[in-house]
Amino acid sequence: IEDEQKRSQVLAQYVGNMYDINSVKQRTHVAGYSDIECYTKEGPYDNTYVVYVYYQMELKNIATPVPSIERLYVVRDTNTGNVYIQNDPGEEIMEYMAEVNKDSDVQELLKDVDKEYQDAKDSDERLKKYFDDMNEAADKAKETAAKNDSTKSPETTANNPK
């Protein structure tokens, strides 16, 4: 799609559809998404793009939306014009995307979204508590996983009987 604005609208449509298939766990907390905007950078091949998707995530029972950003690798089918998000683009593409992340305009975008996120948390005590609780739960899960890994006994095999 040659027109930059039209391309962004098409990508936003497909990215918007992606959020309809969130995990069950996330659906229990997320009420919706709004203000979806796509920022595109050329990919390493024709008809490929690194897309930064900015959106406001609305959480259930919390008034303040959460500014968020996702990075996606998108490929356009030249026959149909459809765009597809590649969830596992491979190591080479991931390295390319890491390089794109270093571009000054991308760094500025990420910095702006992080500031919006911090400002949102600072302005809403319920939002701050939500993320503090989520981080605490994640830390406990990591500790439990690490503890379980360190206490596992070796598997019984013919060469390693218990």
One Martini backbone bead per residue (centre of mass of N, CA, C, O) as a GRO file, in nm:
protein
  162
    1ILE     BB    1   0.092   0.039   0.028
    2GLU     BB    2   0.163   0.360  -0.053
    3ASP     BB    3  -0.014   0.496   0.146
    4GLU     BB    4   0.057   0.567   0.465
    5GLN     BB    5  -0.226   0.600   0.591
    6LYS     BB    6  -0.356   0.345   0.471
    7ARG     BB    7  -0.154   0.144   0.588
    8SER     BB    8  -0.217   0.210   0.885
    9GLN     BB    9  -0.516   0.131   0.874
   10VAL     BB   10  -0.478  -0.164   0.793
   11LEU     BB   11  -0.298  -0.244   1.029
   12ALA     BB   12  -0.496  -0.164   1.253
   13GLN     BB   13  -0.710  -0.369   1.179
   14TYR     BB   14  -0.534  -0.625   1.228
   15VAL     BB   15  -0.446  -0.553   1.513
   16GLY     BB   16  -0.727  -0.531   1.630
   17ASN     BB   17  -0.795  -0.833   1.579
   18MET     BB   18  -0.579  -0.955   1.764
   19TYR     BB   19  -0.729  -0.858   2.038
   20ASP     BB   20  -0.971  -1.073   2.014
   21ILE     BB   21  -0.736  -1.317   2.100
   22ASN     BB   22  -0.698  -1.329   2.387
   23SER     BB   23  -0.633  -1.439   2.667
   24VAL     BB   24  -0.810  -1.535   2.931
   25LYS     BB   25  -0.655  -1.384   3.147
   26GLN     BB   26  -0.664  -1.104   3.013
   27ARG     BB   27  -0.978  -1.080   2.992
   28THR     BB   28  -1.015  -1.043   3.308
   29HIS     BB   29  -0.875  -0.735   3.286
   30VAL     BB   30  -0.970  -0.651   3.002
   31ALA     BB   31  -1.193  -0.421   2.837
   32GLY     BB   32  -0.994  -0.266   2.623
   33TYR     BB   33  -0.929  -0.081   2.315
   34SER     BB   34  -0.758   0.226   2.214
   35ASP     BB   35  -0.597   0.436   2.014
   36ILE     BB   36  -0.488   0.306   1.751
   37GLU     BB   37  -0.142   0.310   1.645
   38CYS     BB   38   0.080   0.310   1.360
   39TYR     BB   39   0.431   0.244   1.329
   40THR     BB   40   0.649   0.241   1.051
   41LYS     BB   41   0.898   0.017   0.927
   42GLU     BB   42   1.113  -0.110   0.736
   43GLY     BB   43   1.198  -0.400   0.626
   44PRO     BB   44   1.428  -0.635   0.492
   45TYR     BB   45   1.186  -0.670   0.292
   46ASP     BB   46   0.962  -0.683   0.081
   47ASN     BB   47   0.662  -0.634   0.239
   48THR     BB   48   0.796  -0.538   0.514
   49TYR     BB   49   0.740  -0.478   0.878
   50VAL     BB   50   0.789  -0.262   1.145
   51VAL     BB   51   0.555  -0.248   1.415
   52TYR     BB   52   0.421   0.014   1.612
   53VAL     BB   53   0.179  -0.031   1.869
   54TYR     BB   54  -0.042   0.197   1.979
   55TYR     BB   55  -0.223   0.200   2.302
   56GLN     BB   56  -0.520   0.181   2.496
   57MET     BB   57  -0.565   0.021   2.801
   58GLU     BB   58  -0.855  -0.120   2.943
   59LEU     BB   59  -0.938  -0.168   3.271
   60LYS     BB   60  -1.099  -0.320   3.502
   61ASN     BB   61  -1.190  -0.093   3.751
   62ILE     BB   62  -1.023   0.133   3.581
   63ALA     BB   63  -1.007   0.459   3.467
   64THR     BB   64  -0.716   0.445   3.362
   65PRO     BB   65  -0.549   0.428   3.093
   66VAL     BB   66  -0.295   0.230   2.921
   67PRO     BB   67  -0.009   0.296   2.789
   68SER     BB   68   0.098   0.123   2.487
   69ILE     BB   69   0.345  -0.112   2.330
   70GLU     BB   70   0.410  -0.283   2.020
   71ARG     BB   71   0.603  -0.528   1.844
   72LEU     BB   72   0.597  -0.602   1.490
   73TYR     BB   73   0.584  -0.846   1.229
   74VAL     BB   74   0.507  -0.762   0.886
   75VAL     BB   75   0.326  -0.913   0.608
   76ARG     BB   76   0.264  -0.870   0.264
   77ASP     BB   77   0.042  -0.982   0.035
   78THR     BB   78   0.068  -0.933  -0.307
   79ASN     BB   79  -0.206  -1.066  -0.402
   80THR     BB   80  -0.419  -0.951  -0.164
   81GLY     BB   81  -0.298  -0.729   0.063
   82ASN     BB   82  -0.257  -0.874   0.303
   83VAL     BB   83  -0.183  -0.884   0.649
   84TYR     BB   84   0.079  -1.036   0.859
   85ILE     BB   85   0.153  -1.170   1.164
   86GLN     BB   86   0.466  -1.262   1.300
   87ASN     BB   87   0.534  -1.433   1.591
   88ASP     BB   88   0.789  -1.614   1.451
   89PRO     BB   89   1.045  -1.478   1.258
   90GLY     BB   90   1.319  -1.517   1.378
   91GLU     BB   91   1.643  -1.436   1.435
   92GLU     BB   92   1.707  -1.237   1.205
   93ILE     BB   93   1.459  -1.053   1.253
   94MET     BB   94   1.512  -0.990   1.550
   95GLU     BB   95   1.776  -0.842   1.492
   96TYR     BB   96   1.656  -0.626   1.313
   97MET     BB   97   1.456  -0.515   1.524
   98ALA     BB   98   1.677  -0.429   1.726
   99GLU     BB   99   1.797  -0.216   1.536
  100VAL     BB  100   1.542  -0.043   1.498
  101ASN     BB  101   1.517   0.030   1.803
  102LYS     BB  102   1.776   0.237   1.778
  103ASP     BB  103   1.631   0.441   1.653
  104SER     BB  104   1.556   0.760   1.729
  105ASP     BB  105   1.246   0.754   1.676
  106VAL     BB  106   1.192   0.502   1.846
  107GLN     BB  107   1.310   0.599   2.113
  108GLU     BB  108   1.114   0.835   2.141
  109LEU     BB  109   0.855   0.671   2.145
  110LEU     BB  110   0.923   0.492   2.391
  111LYS     BB  111   0.966   0.727   2.586
  112ASP     BB  112   0.681   0.851   2.564
  113VAL     BB  113   0.523   0.600   2.659
  114ASP     BB  114   0.661   0.568   2.931
  115LYS     BB  115   0.570   0.841   3.041
  116GLU     BB  116   0.268   0.792   3.018
  117TYR     BB  117   0.266   0.547   3.204
  118GLN     BB  118   0.381   0.684   3.457
  119ASP     BB  119   0.163   0.905   3.474
  120ALA     BB  120  -0.075   0.714   3.509
  121LYS     BB  121   0.022   0.580   3.771
  122ASP     BB  122   0.055   0.852   3.934
  123SER     BB  123  -0.270   0.931   3.893
  124ASP     BB  124  -0.344   0.614   3.985
  125GLU     BB  125  -0.372   0.408   4.249
  126ARG     BB  126  -0.507   0.155   4.122
  127LEU     BB  127  -0.301   0.118   3.896
  128LYS     BB  128  -0.053   0.088   4.069
  129LYS     BB  129  -0.155  -0.157   4.230
  130TYR     BB  130  -0.194  -0.348   3.996
  131PHE     BB  131   0.111  -0.354   3.908
  132ASP     BB  132   0.228  -0.432   4.179
  133ASP     BB  133   0.075  -0.702   4.199
  134MET     BB  134   0.180  -0.825   3.935
  135ASN     BB  135   0.483  -0.812   4.007
  136GLU     BB  136   0.464  -0.984   4.262
  137ALA     BB  137   0.352  -1.239   4.126
  138ALA     BB  138   0.589  -1.275   3.928
  139ASP     BB  139   0.810  -1.304   4.142
  140LYS     BB  140   0.691  -1.555   4.281
  141ALA     BB  141   0.693  -1.737   4.032
  142LYS     BB  142   0.999  -1.728   3.991
  143GLU     BB  143   1.079  -1.841   4.265
  144THR     BB  144   0.929  -2.109   4.238
  145ALA     BB  145   1.070  -2.205   3.981
  146ALA     BB  146   1.358  -2.197   4.096
  147LYS     BB  147   1.305  -2.390   4.330
  148ASN     BB  148   1.208  -2.632   4.159
  149ASP     BB  149   1.470  -2.662   3.990
  150SER     BB  150   1.665  -2.710   4.248
  151THR     BB  151   1.479  -2.975   4.361
  152LYS     BB  152   1.522  -3.161   4.145
  153SER     BB  153   1.541  -3.475   4.054
  154PRO     BB  154   1.680  -3.706   3.899
  155GLU     BB  155   1.625  -3.914   3.668
  156THR     BB  156   1.534  -4.230   3.609
  157THR     BB  157   1.771  -4.466   3.496
  158ALA     BB  158   1.967  -4.715   3.401
  159ASN     BB  159   2.228  -4.523   3.471
  160ASN     BB  160   2.030  -4.368   3.711
  161PRO     BB  161   1.957  -4.488   3.981
  162LYS     BB  162   1.783  -4.439   4.294
   0.00000   0.00000   0.00000
